[in-house]
Short mmCIF file of C-alpha atoms in Angstrom, two decimals:
data_model
loop_
_atom_site.label_atom_id
_atom_site.label_comp_id
_atom_site.label_asym_id
_atom_site.label_seq_id
_atom_site.Cartn_x
_atom_site.Cartn_y
_atom_site.Cartn_z
CA GLN A 1334 1.84 9.55 -10.91
CA VAL A 1335 1.20 5.84 -10.28
CA GLN A 1336 -1.54 5.02 -7.27
CA LEU A 1337 -2.30 1.85 -6.07
CA VAL A 1338 -5.58 1.21 -4.74
CA GLU A 1339 -6.71 -1.75 -2.63
CA SER A 1340 -9.30 -2.61 -0.16
CA GLY A 1341 -11.27 -5.84 0.49
CA GLY A 1342 -10.43 -6.32 3.71
CA GLY A 1343 -11.88 -6.12 7.61
CA LEU A 1344 -12.89 -8.59 10.05
CA ALA A 1345 -13.41 -12.71 9.39
CA GLN A 1346 -14.23 -15.30 11.69
CA ALA A 1347 -11.58 -18.77 11.80
CA GLY A 1348 -12.14 -20.75 8.83
CA GLY A 1349 -13.40 -18.06 7.10
CA SER A 1350 -13.12 -16.27 3.02
CA LEU A 1351 -12.09 -12.94 2.63
CA ARG A 1352 -11.42 -11.09 -1.24
CA LEU A 1353 -8.63 -8.46 -1.38
CA SER A 1354 -7.88 -6.39 -4.89
CA CYS A 1355 -5.48 -3.59 -5.83
CA ALA A 1356 -6.25 -2.00 -8.70
CA ALA A 1357 -3.08 0.33 -10.01
CA SER A 1358 -3.74 3.48 -12.11
CA GLY A 1359 -2.17 6.38 -13.23
CA ARG A 1360 0.56 6.68 -16.93
CA ILE A 1361 0.99 3.06 -16.56
CA LEU A 1362 2.97 1.39 -19.52
CA SER A 1363 2.97 -2.01 -18.29
CA ILE A 1364 3.22 -3.56 -14.60
CA ASN A 1365 5.76 -6.94 -14.49
CA ALA A 1366 5.29 -8.44 -10.78
CA MET A 1367 2.33 -7.90 -8.78
CA GLY A 1368 2.22 -8.93 -4.99
CA TRP A 1369 0.40 -9.17 -1.66
CA TYR A 1370 2.78 -8.60 1.52
CA ARG A 1371 1.58 -7.74 5.41
CA GLN A 1372 3.20 -6.78 8.26
CA THR A 1373 2.41 -7.10 11.93
CA PRO A 1374 3.25 -4.36 15.07
CA GLY A 1375 6.53 -4.89 15.50
CA LYS A 1376 7.59 -7.63 13.04
CA GLN A 1377 8.76 -6.95 9.32
CA ARG A 1378 6.89 -7.10 6.36
CA GLU A 1379 6.52 -10.47 5.25
CA LEU A 1380 5.76 -11.95 1.61
CA VAL A 1381 2.40 -13.67 1.31
CA ALA A 1382 1.95 -14.15 -2.89
CA VAL A 1383 3.54 -12.24 -6.38
CA ILE A 1384 2.34 -13.41 -9.65
CA THR A 1385 4.45 -12.39 -13.01
CA SER A 1386 3.25 -11.17 -15.66
CA ASP A 1387 3.32 -14.24 -17.73
CA GLY A 1388 0.92 -16.15 -14.51
CA SER A 1389 3.78 -17.61 -12.50
CA THR A 1390 2.29 -17.32 -9.07
CA ASN A 1391 4.86 -17.50 -5.70
CA TYR A 1392 3.19 -18.50 -2.22
CA ALA A 1393 4.57 -18.13 1.74
CA ASP A 1394 4.79 -21.44 3.25
CA SER A 1395 1.84 -20.57 5.81
CA VAL A 1396 -0.62 -19.38 2.90
CA LYS A 1397 0.32 -22.48 0.49
CA GLY A 1398 -3.19 -24.58 -0.44
CA ARG A 1399 -5.53 -21.39 1.26
CA PHE A 1400 -4.81 -18.06 0.03
CA THR A 1401 -4.67 -17.11 -4.17
CA ILE A 1402 -3.83 -14.78 -6.32
CA SER A 1403 -4.42 -13.92 -9.60
CA ARG A 1404 -4.69 -10.56 -12.11
CA ASP A 1405 -7.20 -9.02 -14.66
CA ASN A 1406 -4.11 -7.28 -16.88
CA ALA A 1407 -7.19 -4.99 -18.87
CA LYS A 1408 -7.89 -4.04 -15.90
CA ASN A 1409 -4.83 -3.74 -14.06
CA THR A 1410 -5.57 -5.96 -10.79
CA VAL A 1411 -4.04 -8.31 -8.40
CA TYR A 1412 -6.76 -10.15 -6.58
CA LEU A 1413 -6.18 -12.36 -3.15
CA GLN A 1414 -8.83 -14.44 -2.21
CA MET A 1415 -7.70 -16.07 0.88
CA ASN A 1416 -10.24 -18.94 1.85
CA SER A 1417 -9.43 -20.78 5.26
CA LEU A 1418 -8.93 -17.60 7.39
CA LYS A 1419 -6.42 -18.38 11.06
CA PRO A 1420 -6.10 -15.28 13.33
CA ASP A 1421 -2.10 -15.90 12.80
CA ASP A 1422 -2.92 -14.46 8.94
CA THR A 1423 -4.41 -10.58 11.33
CA ALA A 1424 -2.30 -8.32 9.58
CA VAL A 1425 -2.29 -5.05 7.35
CA TYR A 1426 -2.10 -6.04 3.76
CA TYR A 1427 0.24 -4.45 1.48
CA CYS A 1428 -0.80 -4.92 -2.42
CA ASN A 1429 3.06 -4.42 -4.14
CA ALA A 1430 3.63 -3.43 -8.14
CA TYR A 1431 6.39 -3.24 -10.63
CA ILE A 1432 5.21 -1.17 -13.30
CA LEU A 1433 7.49 -0.05 -15.67
CA GLY A 1434 5.41 4.43 -16.19
CA GLY A 1435 5.59 6.87 -18.27
CA ASP A 1436 9.17 8.00 -17.32
CA PHE A 1437 9.66 4.96 -19.03
CA ARG A 1438 11.30 3.55 -15.62
CA TYR A 1439 10.24 0.25 -13.94
CA GLN A 1440 9.87 0.77 -10.76
CA SER A 1441 7.91 0.02 -6.98
CA TYR A 1442 5.09 1.07 -6.01
CA TRP A 1443 2.84 0.21 -2.83
CA GLY A 1444 -0.97 0.67 -2.00
CA GLN A 1445 -1.54 2.37 1.71
CA GLY A 1446 -2.23 -1.13 3.07
CA THR A 1447 -6.36 -2.19 4.11
CA GLN A 1448 -6.71 -4.89 7.75
CA VAL A 1449 -7.78 -7.78 7.74
CA THR A 1450 -8.18 -9.17 11.31
CA VAL A 1451 -9.22 -12.52 12.10
CA SER A 1452 -11.15 -13.55 15.18
CA SER A 1453 -11.38 -16.63 16.60
#
């Protein structure tokens, strides 16, 4: 069984920084894309950043130049470094990964979510 466990959320002041981590565990043969999404009450979950297995990245326009996504393939872990935080970044952040598991099928997995709150 594959699990994604997130850590690193919390409270930050505007202009501050936080770093999120997400580690995948279980019967993992390969991980394709890994990404971060966020959601606020009453709104749809939106893509923040994604990174492919070869390191290509893509960001939402709202976070370009402030957030950096990276991954450590040896640790099956993806990170999101968030700098110059704004109150609008307040949301629950979810990790997502497209994983080839022990059943030899690719499936999309989600973490449990971690709250990020940015005060003005």
